[in-house]
Tab-separated table of C-alpha atoms in Angstrom:
chain	number	residue	atom	x	y	z
A	1	MET	CA	-3.030	19.887	34.599
A	2	LEU	CA	-2.059	18.495	31.410
A	3	ALA	CA	0.767	20.217	29.785
A	4	TRP	CA	0.311	21.080	26.386
A	5	ALA	CA	2.414	19.944	23.381
A	6	GLY	CA	5.296	22.357	23.518
A	7	GLU	CA	6.174	21.788	27.101
A	8	GLN	CA	5.517	18.286	26.989
A	9	ALA	CA	7.648	17.721	23.940
A	10	GLY	CA	10.515	19.776	25.358
A	11	LEU	CA	10.233	22.711	23.193
A	12	ARG	CA	13.535	24.007	21.975
A	13	THR	CA	13.255	27.742	21.040
A	14	GLY	CA	16.683	27.731	19.491
A	15	ASP	CA	15.532	25.899	16.353
A	16	GLU	CA	11.931	27.158	16.187
A	17	TYR	CA	12.318	27.674	12.606
A	18	GLY	CA	12.554	23.825	12.153
A	19	ASN	CA	9.504	23.086	10.156
A	20	VAL	CA	6.559	21.082	10.446
A	21	ASP	CA	5.820	20.400	6.881
A	22	ILE	CA	2.236	19.299	7.123
A	23	VAL	CA	1.264	22.983	8.037
A	24	ALA	CA	3.794	25.223	6.425
A	25	GLY	CA	5.993	25.393	3.469
A	26	SER	CA	9.336	23.957	3.065
A	27	PRO	CA	12.364	25.754	4.587
A	28	ALA	CA	13.037	26.969	0.955
A	29	ASP	CA	9.960	29.012	1.025
A	30	GLY	CA	11.188	32.379	1.858
A	31	ALA	CA	7.806	34.157	2.565
A	32	ARG	CA	6.399	32.352	5.531
A	33	ARG	CA	4.321	34.408	7.492
A	34	PRO	CA	4.198	33.596	11.249
A	35	GLY	CA	1.124	31.828	12.396
A	36	ARG	CA	-0.457	31.448	8.740
A	37	ALA	CA	-0.563	28.388	7.022
A	38	ASN	CA	1.888	28.883	4.154
A	39	PRO	CA	-0.322	28.672	0.972
A	40	SER	CA	2.340	27.418	-1.042
A	41	GLY	CA	3.231	24.635	1.712
A	42	SER	CA	-0.381	23.387	2.037
A	43	ASP	CA	-1.065	23.476	-1.792
A	44	GLU	CA	2.175	21.516	-2.172
A	45	LEU	CA	0.977	18.746	0.135
A	46	GLN	CA	-2.367	18.813	-1.409
A	47	ALA	CA	-0.748	18.540	-4.934
A	48	ALA	CA	1.196	15.606	-3.712
A	49	LEU	CA	-1.859	14.002	-2.355
A	50	SER	CA	-3.774	14.275	-5.735
A	51	ALA	CA	-0.727	12.623	-7.375
A	52	VAL	CA	-0.757	9.927	-4.873
A	53	ALA	CA	-4.480	9.335	-5.871
A	54	ARG	CA	-3.093	8.604	-9.253
A	55	GLY	CA	-0.816	6.094	-7.784
A	56	ASP	CA	2.394	8.189	-7.766
A	57	GLU	CA	4.858	6.593	-5.294
A	58	ALA	CA	7.235	9.491	-5.332
A	59	ALA	CA	4.451	11.728	-4.375
A	60	PHE	CA	3.598	9.434	-1.477
A	61	ALA	CA	7.291	9.862	-0.342
A	62	VAL	CA	6.590	13.587	-0.289
A	63	VAL	CA	3.548	13.175	1.772
A	64	TYR	CA	5.221	10.798	4.171
A	65	ASP	CA	7.944	13.419	4.664
A	66	ARG	CA	5.425	16.211	5.386
A	67	ALA	CA	2.970	14.227	7.378
A	68	ALA	CA	4.700	11.526	9.397
A	69	SER	CA	5.948	13.369	12.013
A	70	ALA	CA	2.638	15.083	12.928
A	71	VAL	CA	0.944	11.787	12.523
A	72	LEU	CA	3.377	10.039	14.898
A	73	GLY	CA	3.328	12.845	17.406
A	74	THR	CA	-0.520	12.921	17.580
A	75	VAL	CA	-0.730	9.116	17.752
A	76	ARG	CA	1.859	8.920	20.567
A	77	ARG	CA	0.346	11.508	22.610
A	78	ILE	CA	-2.758	9.247	22.804
A	79	LEU	CA	-1.416	5.713	22.716
A	80	ARG	CA	1.823	6.537	24.785
A	81	ASP	CA	3.426	3.138	23.753
A	82	PRO	CA	6.215	4.087	21.250
A	83	ALA	CA	6.083	0.803	19.461
A	84	GLN	CA	2.376	0.778	19.081
A	85	SER	CA	2.301	4.266	17.941
A	86	GLU	CA	4.785	3.580	15.118
A	87	GLU	CA	2.390	0.676	13.952
A	88	VAL	CA	-0.421	3.033	13.918
A	89	MET	CA	1.659	5.894	12.139
A	90	GLN	CA	2.341	3.475	9.425
A	91	GLU	CA	-1.217	2.154	9.217
A	92	VAL	CA	-2.283	5.785	8.971
A	93	LEU	CA	-0.021	6.630	6.158
A	94	LEU	CA	-1.071	3.395	4.354
A	95	GLU	CA	-4.671	4.435	4.656
A	96	VAL	CA	-3.723	7.792	3.087
A	97	TRP	CA	-2.037	6.042	0.295
A	98	ARG	CA	-5.063	3.679	-0.197
A	99	THR	CA	-7.748	6.294	-0.009
A	100	ALA	CA	-6.085	9.449	-1.334
A	101	ALA	CA	-8.577	9.518	-4.097
A	102	ARG	CA	-11.338	10.088	-1.507
A	103	PHE	CA	-9.707	13.200	-0.194
A	104	ASP	CA	-11.860	16.216	-0.788
A	105	PRO	CA	-10.260	19.489	-0.743
A	106	ALA	CA	-13.595	21.313	-0.267
A	107	ALA	CA	-13.820	19.730	3.011
A	108	GLY	CA	-10.514	21.069	4.375
A	109	SER	CA	-6.605	21.130	3.851
A	110	ALA	CA	-4.785	17.892	3.076
A	111	GLY	CA	-2.940	18.230	6.417
A	112	ALA	CA	-6.164	18.550	8.394
A	113	TRP	CA	-7.528	15.418	6.680
A	114	ILE	CA	-4.402	13.240	7.296
A	115	THR	CA	-4.322	14.363	11.021
A	116	MET	CA	-7.900	13.663	11.412
A	117	LEU	CA	-7.352	10.067	10.185
A	118	ALA	CA	-4.321	9.714	12.640
A	119	HIS	CA	-6.237	11.176	15.630
A	120	ARG	CA	-9.317	9.279	15.047
A	121	ARG	CA	-7.481	6.174	14.510
A	122	ALA	CA	-5.523	6.421	17.674
A	123	VAL	CA	-8.620	7.332	19.720
A	124	ASP	CA	-10.566	4.317	18.307
A	125	ARG	CA	-7.640	2.197	19.110
A	126	VAL	CA	-7.432	3.306	22.665
A	127	ARG	CA	-11.172	3.005	23.121
A	128	SER	CA	-11.549	-0.363	21.813
A	129	GLU	CA	-8.527	-1.813	23.449
A	130	GLN	CA	-8.291	-0.339	26.984
A	131	ARG	CA	-11.137	0.300	28.947
A	132	ALA	CA	-11.441	0.797	32.544
A	133	ALA	CA	-8.502	-0.553	33.953
A	134	GLN	CA	-5.792	0.841	31.805
A	135	ARG	CA	-7.561	4.185	31.652
A	136	GLU	CA	-6.785	4.815	35.324
A	137	SER	CA	-3.067	4.314	34.786
A	138	ARG	CA	-3.274	6.449	31.680
A	139	SER	CA	-4.647	9.260	33.482
A	140	ALA	CA	-1.967	9.053	35.994
A	141	VAL	CA	0.572	9.310	33.159
A	142	ALA	CA	-1.296	11.883	31.268
A	143	ALA	CA	-0.961	13.947	34.354
A	144	GLU	CA	2.814	13.992	34.189
A	145	VAL	CA	4.806	16.053	31.810
A	146	GLY	CA	7.964	15.314	29.937
A	147	TYR	CA	8.089	11.608	30.210
A	148	ASP	CA	10.740	10.332	27.789
A	149	GLU	CA	9.850	12.492	24.987
A	150	VAL	CA	12.585	15.083	25.738
A	151	ALA	CA	14.979	12.446	24.589
A	152	GLU	CA	13.163	12.025	21.131
A	153	ALA	CA	14.160	13.902	18.227
A	154	VAL	CA	11.472	16.567	18.261
A	155	GLU	CA	10.746	19.007	15.446
A	156	ALA	CA	10.430	22.320	16.946
A	157	SER	CA	8.593	24.954	14.744
A	158	LEU	CA	7.170	28.426	14.526
A	159	ASP	CA	3.708	26.809	14.597
A	160	ARG	CA	4.599	25.263	17.992
A	161	GLU	CA	5.247	28.666	19.555
A	162	ARG	CA	2.080	30.180	17.964
A	163	VAL	CA	-0.120	27.167	19.211
A	164	ARG	CA	1.503	27.785	22.799
A	165	ARG	CA	0.466	31.472	22.661
A	166	CYS	CA	-2.905	30.667	21.384
A	167	LEU	CA	-3.724	27.985	23.909
A	168	ASP	CA	-2.581	30.365	26.548
A	169	SER	CA	-5.252	32.808	25.341
A	170	LEU	CA	-7.971	30.310	26.096
A	171	THR	CA	-9.672	30.124	29.549
A	172	GLU	CA	-8.402	27.355	31.686
A	173	LEU	CA	-11.492	25.288	31.325
A	174	GLN	CA	-11.506	25.672	27.695
A	175	ARG	CA	-7.847	24.853	27.511
A	176	GLU	CA	-7.961	21.705	29.490
A	177	SER	CA	-11.154	20.458	27.714
A	178	VAL	CA	-9.358	20.851	24.413
A	179	THR	CA	-6.137	19.283	25.378
A	180	LEU	CA	-7.413	16.388	27.288
A	181	ALA	CA	-9.665	15.523	24.494
A	182	TYR	CA	-6.945	16.115	21.759
A	183	TYR	CA	-3.748	15.145	23.338
A	184	GLY	CA	-5.281	12.713	25.912
A	185	GLY	CA	-7.687	11.025	23.771
A	186	TYR	CA	-10.618	11.331	26.282
A	187	SER	CA	-14.185	11.593	25.477
A	188	TYR	CA	-16.212	14.708	26.562
A	189	ARG	CA	-17.871	12.562	29.160
A	190	GLU	CA	-14.577	11.440	30.583
A	191	VAL	CA	-13.154	14.913	30.511
A	192	ALA	CA	-16.119	16.070	32.391
A	193	GLN	CA	-15.444	13.594	35.010
A	194	LEU	CA	-11.723	14.358	35.083
A	195	LEU	CA	-12.389	17.992	35.619
A	196	GLY	CA	-15.429	17.611	37.849
A	197	VAL	CA	-17.761	19.740	35.646
A	198	ALA	CA	-21.072	19.098	33.964
A	199	VAL	CA	-21.096	17.261	30.600
A	200	GLY	CA	-22.831	20.182	28.890
A	201	THR	CA	-20.191	22.510	30.190
A	202	VAL	CA	-17.459	20.529	28.729
A	203	LYS	CA	-19.088	20.346	25.344
A	204	THR	CA	-19.491	24.168	25.003
A	205	ARG	CA	-15.842	24.726	26.313
A	206	MET	CA	-14.516	22.431	23.667
A	207	ARG	CA	-16.496	24.321	20.976
A	208	ASP	CA	-15.710	27.756	22.315
A	209	GLY	CA	-12.044	26.789	22.800
A	210	LEU	CA	-11.621	25.529	19.364
A	211	ILE	CA	-13.256	28.474	17.831
A	212	ARG	CA	-10.992	30.761	19.974
A	213	LEU	CA	-8.097	28.718	18.793
A	214	ARG	CA	-9.098	28.771	15.320
A	215	ASP	CA	-9.360	32.557	15.342
A	216	CYS	CA	-6.120	33.050	17.264
A	217	LEU	CA	-4.280	30.924	14.784
A	218	GLY	CA	-5.778	32.751	11.883
A	219	VAL	CA	-6.686	29.606	10.013
A	220	ASP	CA	-9.821	29.369	7.648
B	1	MET	CA	-37.325	18.958	19.923
B	2	GLY	CA	-35.530	22.252	19.729
B	3	GLU	CA	-33.298	21.384	22.598
B	4	ARG	CA	-32.079	18.183	20.762
B	5	ARG	CA	-31.012	20.401	17.829
B	6	THR	CA	-29.125	22.706	20.094
B	7	GLY	CA	-27.430	19.949	21.907
B	8	LEU	CA	-26.330	18.544	18.535
B	9	HIS	CA	-24.863	21.805	17.414
B	10	ALA	CA	-23.041	22.105	20.682
B	11	LEU	CA	-21.290	18.932	19.949
B	12	VAL	CA	-19.222	20.421	17.082
B	13	GLY	CA	-16.018	20.857	19.115
B	14	ALA	CA	-16.304	17.620	20.799
B	15	TYR	CA	-16.814	15.990	17.265
B	16	VAL	CA	-13.738	17.535	15.831
B	17	LEU	CA	-11.660	16.424	18.972
B	18	ASP	CA	-12.868	12.812	18.503
B	19	ALA	CA	-14.392	13.217	22.053
B	20	VAL	CA	-17.797	11.774	21.090
B	21	GLU	CA	-18.824	8.215	21.518
B	22	ASP	CA	-19.749	6.263	18.381
B	23	GLY	CA	-23.588	6.890	18.726
B	24	ASP	CA	-23.079	10.573	18.971
B	25	ARG	CA	-20.779	10.559	16.075
B	26	ALA	CA	-23.204	9.134	13.808
B	27	LYS	CA	-25.900	11.491	14.958
B	28	PHE	CA	-23.780	14.432	14.588
B	29	GLU	CA	-22.564	13.366	11.094
B	30	ARG	CA	-26.368	13.045	10.040
B	31	HIS	CA	-26.939	16.601	11.352
B	32	LEU	CA	-23.917	17.840	9.255
B	33	LEU	CA	-25.689	16.723	6.246
B	34	THR	CA	-28.106	19.472	6.663
B	35	CYS	CA	-26.372	21.957	8.475
B	36	GLU	CA	-23.952	24.178	6.366
B	37	GLN	CA	-22.850	26.318	9.243
B	38	CYS	CA	-21.762	23.107	11.143
B	39	ARG	CA	-19.797	22.055	8.116
B	40	ASP	CA	-18.068	25.448	8.071
B	41	ASP	CA	-17.221	25.191	11.693
B	42	VAL	CA	-16.100	21.778	11.438
B	43	ARG	CA	-13.507	22.794	8.552
B	44	GLY	CA	-12.220	25.663	10.583
B	45	MET	CA	-11.815	23.634	13.762
B	46	ARG	CA	-10.130	20.804	11.787
B	47	GLU	CA	-7.529	23.438	10.732
B	48	ALA	CA	-7.017	24.371	14.395
B	49	ALA	CA	-6.630	20.697	15.306
B	50	LEU	CA	-4.192	20.326	12.493
B	51	ARG	CA	-2.081	22.989	14.344
B	52	LEU	CA	-2.396	20.947	17.551
B	53	ALA	CA	-1.115	17.913	15.833
B	54	ALA	CA	1.812	19.702	14.194
B	55	ALA	CA	2.707	21.119	17.464
B	56	ALA	CA	3.163	17.588	18.859
B	57	ALA	CA	5.246	16.244	15.999
B	58	ILE	CA	7.963	13.779	16.644
B	59	THR	CA	10.309	12.711	13.944
B	60	PRO	CA	9.981	8.951	13.220
B	61	ARG	CA	12.709	6.636	13.131
B	62	PRO	CA	14.223	6.822	9.656
B	63	GLU	CA	13.774	3.071	8.825
B	64	LEU	CA	9.999	3.516	9.216
B	65	ARG	CA	9.947	5.621	6.047
B	66	GLN	CA	11.447	2.950	3.744
B	67	SER	CA	9.016	0.162	5.159
B	68	THR	CA	6.104	2.451	4.874
B	69	LEU	CA	6.807	3.373	1.268
B	70	GLN	CA	7.673	-0.031	0.354
B	71	ALA	CA	4.389	-1.468	1.722
B	72	ALA	CA	2.524	1.276	-0.351
B	73	THR	CA	3.763	-0.267	-3.407
B	74	VAL	CA	1.959	-3.313	-2.893
B	75	ILE	CA	-1.419	-1.875	-1.776
B	76	ARG	CA	-4.196	-1.271	-4.296
B	77	GLN	CA	-5.748	2.066	-3.957
B	78	LEU	CA	-9.474	2.899	-3.703
B	79	PRO	CA	-10.959	4.651	-6.908
B	80	PRO	CA	-12.483	7.995	-6.557
B	81	ALA	CA	-15.911	8.168	-5.325
B	82	VAL	CA	-18.314	8.391	-8.152
B	83	ALA	CA	-19.369	11.839	-8.946
B	84	GLY	CA	-23.178	11.142	-8.289
B	85	GLU	CA	-22.304	10.498	-4.688
B	86	ARG	CA	-20.621	13.694	-3.949
B	87	THR	CA	-21.293	15.258	-0.683
B	88	PRO	CA	-18.101	17.374	-0.538
B	89	ALA	CA	-18.135	18.393	3.057
B	90	LEU	CA	-18.794	15.070	4.471
B	91	ARG	CA	-16.543	12.815	2.285
B	92	GLY	CA	-14.217	12.311	5.284
B	93	GLY	CA	-16.938	11.910	7.733
B	94	ARG	CA	-18.732	9.271	5.728
B	95	TRP	CA	-15.663	7.292	5.045
B	96	LEU	CA	-14.973	7.351	8.645
B	97	ALA	CA	-18.623	6.406	9.636
B	98	VAL	CA	-17.978	3.215	7.773
B	99	ARG	CA	-15.038	2.469	10.008
B	100	GLY	CA	-16.942	3.450	13.087
B	101	ARG	CA	-18.523	-0.021	13.937
B	102	VAL	CA	-17.641	-2.361	16.554
B	103	ARG	CA	-14.033	-2.750	15.693
B	104	PRO	CA	-13.551	0.397	13.867
B	105	TRP	CA	-9.864	0.604	13.214
B	106	LEU	CA	-9.550	-3.177	12.476
B	107	ALA	CA	-12.084	-3.184	9.815
B	108	GLY	CA	-10.117	-0.458	7.922
B	109	VAL	CA	-6.902	-2.244	8.614
B	110	ALA	CA	-8.186	-5.597	7.742
B	111	ALA	CA	-9.367	-4.263	4.290
B	112	CYS	CA	-6.166	-2.396	3.812
B	113	LEU	CA	-3.807	-5.249	4.897
B	114	ALA	CA	-5.759	-7.894	3.222
B	115	VAL	CA	-4.712	-5.994	0.113
B	116	VAL	CA	-1.147	-5.796	1.221
B	117	LEU	CA	-0.953	-9.572	1.683
B	118	ALA	CA	-2.742	-10.440	-1.560
B	119	VAL	CA	-0.591	-8.229	-3.629
B	120	ALA	CA	2.511	-9.249	-1.620
B	121	ALA	CA	1.715	-12.699	-2.619
B	122	VAL	CA	1.664	-11.907	-6.291
B	123	VAL	CA	4.855	-9.693	-6.149
B	124	LEU	CA	6.856	-12.145	-3.855
B	125	GLY	CA	5.562	-15.438	-5.159
B	126	VAL	CA	5.090	-14.833	-8.779
B	127	HIS	CA	6.567	-11.734	-10.042
B	128	ALA	CA	9.925	-11.487	-8.045
B	129	GLY	CA	10.256	-15.189	-7.595
B	130	ALA	CA	9.292	-16.170	-11.202
B	131	MET	CA	9.580	-19.773	-10.353
B	132	GLN	CA	6.611	-21.653	-11.687
B	133	GLN	CA	7.526	-24.872	-10.121
B	134	ARG	CA	7.451	-23.292	-6.658
B	135	LEU	CA	4.185	-21.675	-7.554
B	136	THR	CA	2.606	-24.891	-8.526
B	137	ALA	CA	3.678	-26.556	-5.172
B	138	GLN	CA	2.247	-23.601	-3.445
B	139	GLU	CA	-1.152	-24.042	-4.871
B	140	GLN	CA	-2.677	-25.191	-1.626
B	141	HIS	CA	-0.873	-22.467	0.282
B	142	ASP	CA	-2.256	-19.780	-2.108
B	143	ARG	CA	-5.839	-21.068	-1.858
B	144	THR	CA	-5.782	-20.949	1.944
B	145	MET	CA	-4.592	-17.550	1.660
B	146	THR	CA	-7.234	-16.515	-0.565
B	147	VAL	CA	-9.758	-17.915	1.770
B	148	VAL	CA	-8.230	-16.110	4.759
B	149	LEU	CA	-7.996	-12.740	3.087
B	150	GLY	CA	-11.440	-12.985	1.832
B	151	ALA	CA	-13.079	-14.202	5.031
B	152	HIS	CA	-15.738	-12.153	6.542
B	153	ASP	CA	-14.443	-12.708	10.074
B	154	ALA	CA	-10.804	-11.703	8.954
B	155	VAL	CA	-8.969	-9.810	11.767
B	156	VAL	CA	-5.640	-8.123	11.672
B	157	LEU	CA	-3.182	-8.265	14.418
B	158	THR	CA	0.107	-6.563	14.335
B	159	ALA	CA	3.144	-6.651	16.647
B	160	ALA	CA	6.441	-4.949	16.677
B	161	VAL	CA	9.409	-7.376	16.332
B	162	LYS	CA	11.928	-6.736	19.126
B	163	THR	CA	14.924	-7.055	16.833
B	164	GLY	CA	13.303	-4.515	14.369
B	165	GLY	CA	10.349	-4.547	11.918
B	166	ASN	CA	6.711	-5.332	12.322
B	167	ALA	CA	4.698	-8.582	12.058
B	168	THR	CA	1.309	-8.554	10.785
B	169	VAL	CA	-1.329	-11.436	10.783
B	170	VAL	CA	-4.523	-11.632	8.964
B	171	MET	CA	-6.552	-14.311	10.552
B	172	SER	CA	-9.761	-16.075	10.005
B	173	HIS	CA	-11.121	-18.135	13.033
B	174	ARG	CA	-13.567	-19.620	10.820
B	175	ALA	CA	-10.943	-20.959	8.275
B	176	ARG	CA	-8.717	-21.760	11.318
B	177	ALA	CA	-5.831	-20.298	9.334
B	178	LEU	CA	-3.949	-17.038	9.182
B	179	VAL	CA	-1.618	-15.402	6.835
B	180	PHE	CA	1.463	-13.979	8.362
B	181	THR	CA	3.803	-11.266	6.850
B	182	ALA	CA	6.512	-8.967	8.201
B	183	SER	CA	8.259	-5.775	7.102
B	184	GLY	CA	11.703	-4.288	7.921
B	185	LEU	CA	12.999	-7.584	9.708
B	186	ALA	CA	16.646	-7.328	10.487
B	187	ARG	CA	18.939	-9.003	7.943
B	188	LEU	CA	20.211	-12.323	9.350
B	189	PRO	CA	23.448	-14.202	8.490
B	190	ASP	CA	22.989	-16.952	5.841
B	191	VAL	CA	23.188	-19.603	8.475
B	192	MET	CA	20.150	-18.203	10.342
B	193	ALA	CA	16.594	-17.749	9.612
B	194	TYR	CA	13.311	-16.768	11.127
B	195	GLU	CA	11.104	-19.508	12.216
B	196	LEU	CA	7.271	-19.311	13.126
B	197	TRP	CA	5.745	-21.287	16.047
B	198	LEU	CA	2.508	-22.089	17.457
B	199	THR	CA	2.344	-22.352	21.123
B	200	GLY	CA	-0.632	-23.320	23.133
B	201	PRO	CA	-2.086	-25.808	25.725
B	202	ALA	CA	-0.684	-28.636	23.476
B	203	GLY	CA	2.744	-27.447	23.460
B	204	VAL	CA	5.205	-25.763	20.749
B	205	THR	CA	4.678	-26.740	17.204
B	206	PRO	CA	6.889	-25.396	14.316
B	207	ALA	CA	4.705	-23.398	11.875
B	208	GLY	CA	7.241	-22.691	9.118
B	209	MET	CA	10.495	-21.150	8.094
B	210	LEU	CA	10.238	-17.446	6.918
B	211	PRO	CA	11.667	-17.233	3.382
B	212	PRO	CA	14.253	-14.538	2.994
B	213	GLY	CA	12.839	-11.106	2.650
B	214	ARG	CA	12.471	-9.206	-0.431
B	215	HIS	CA	12.285	-5.311	-0.575
B	216	GLY	CA	12.017	-5.314	3.094
B	217	MET	CA	8.983	-7.704	3.089
B	218	SER	CA	8.853	-11.117	4.305
B	219	GLY	CA	6.194	-13.568	3.704
B	220	PRO	CA	3.352	-14.013	3.104
B	221	MET	CA	3.329	-17.303	5.142
B	222	VAL	CA	0.049	-19.444	5.672
B	223	VAL	CA	-0.316	-21.185	8.791
B	224	GLY	CA	-3.289	-23.518	8.971
B	225	GLY	CA	-4.995	-25.946	11.542
B	226	LEU	CA	-5.179	-23.271	14.374
B	227	THR	CA	-6.854	-24.193	17.727
B	228	ARG	CA	-8.143	-22.285	20.379
B	229	GLY	CA	-5.920	-20.319	22.776
B	230	GLU	CA	-2.844	-20.362	20.680
B	231	GLN	CA	-0.104	-17.925	20.005
B	232	LEU	CA	2.027	-17.240	17.172
B	233	GLU	CA	5.796	-16.738	18.007
B	234	LEU	CA	8.792	-15.801	15.874
B	235	THR	CA	12.217	-16.832	16.748
B	236	VAL	CA	15.693	-16.789	14.995
B	237	GLU	CA	16.800	-20.266	14.267
B	238	PRO	CA	19.507	-21.999	12.261
B	239	ALA	CA	18.621	-21.834	8.568
B	240	THR	CA	17.897	-25.579	8.563
B	241	GLY	CA	15.049	-24.955	11.035
B	242	SER	CA	14.666	-26.350	14.503
B	243	ARG	CA	12.095	-28.739	16.138
B	244	GLN	CA	11.783	-26.654	19.296
B	245	PRO	CA	12.660	-23.048	19.614
B	246	THR	CA	16.249	-22.557	20.473
B	247	SER	CA	16.003	-18.777	21.375
B	248	ALA	CA	13.454	-16.495	23.046
B	249	PRO	CA	10.578	-15.133	20.914
B	250	ILE	CA	11.316	-11.652	19.194
B	251	ALA	CA	7.418	-11.318	18.509
B	252	ARG	CA	4.236	-12.779	19.789
B	253	LEU	CA	0.823	-12.513	18.576
B	254	VAL	CA	-2.073	-13.797	20.828
B	255	LEU	CA	-4.440	-15.345	18.499
B	256	GLY	CA	-7.412	-15.101	20.822
B	257	ASP	CA	-10.575	-17.087	20.761
């Protein structure tokens, strides 16, 4: 089974209050509530993003500091190759800079927008570059846990523990469908094949799994 | 076809997870235009996906920060969408749908980097350099660059440089030319410099010395007269340049075609 984020990243509970700023507030924010996006935190990212849309370079540094680690982590999950992942991370951040004026808060949070760009770009890249052959070796790699990421500087967070618990609350099929797609970059057809279940089943498990995850995480 | 509608609605999770293929993606995005419930679902699920992303966070190497911020300073930003074309819930989706063609990410990157390079040309060649004479001597260089960056068939290639930094090429097969730029290259002693090479069936030919970097950016360099099956390589050479590479390539870009 594909291990989910925390395990694979070598979760260190000791510094779980380390912070992933794309979701929550800065460490200075005293009033963080576990499992909820800190409103001031996401507002801050959004404020920085709208300043970026006006060409504010200092605000772009804020966006980078808050988003780069989540972007890199997401991309790296899918692409695996560290150097390529760094390139894509930079491309995504530059895309954020370039298209910041097109971000629409009504469609979701700034963090969700940025990580969507990252995820989609990584998936697009994988699909356009590697088809059949590499896919085989990738699925072998995906099945292993741990690789060399433990040696990376990993940001642990309160959110990570929460995500772990919420993923655990899904059925196994829901969890595998969601994580193979999100962390593995597989299409629902590929997931169906990997899990040996019908395509329609995978589609509904992805939907139900995400709904459950959303409710569990208390977002929206 | 009620089944089709149900089928589309069931796709919402796969859509948010980017687990749909291009055809399904476009279909679902059209469906989103008329399905408010779906837009709400997408929004909520995207927030959940954000938590998945955050849970996978890896701290980037510190030097990437500077090169990214630096690169941004030379990229022209898109203006806001015109009020008349507002479709709030779909802005992201539509923007991405545009990229979702045959070479989705390349198209976006090409547009993005073409701008990087174009502006870098101005910053490095005109503004920072402030050398009118050199500029005049570079007219041909600049004209080729404009052609490449504006070419409809322009593609972008990137490669990590072994000794640090990233190399980027925008290439037009039709113009048989490319524009090379690099960011974050390691600083070399004065007696050494970076040199570009074209290697191919015909052997190895020098493609130019990279001028010293400014603000973490090196280039842009124009390389013309490309032929099929060539590769672009970067090596470290004595500052006077070499006729043949004297060290192993630290970056290689396969130019294709």
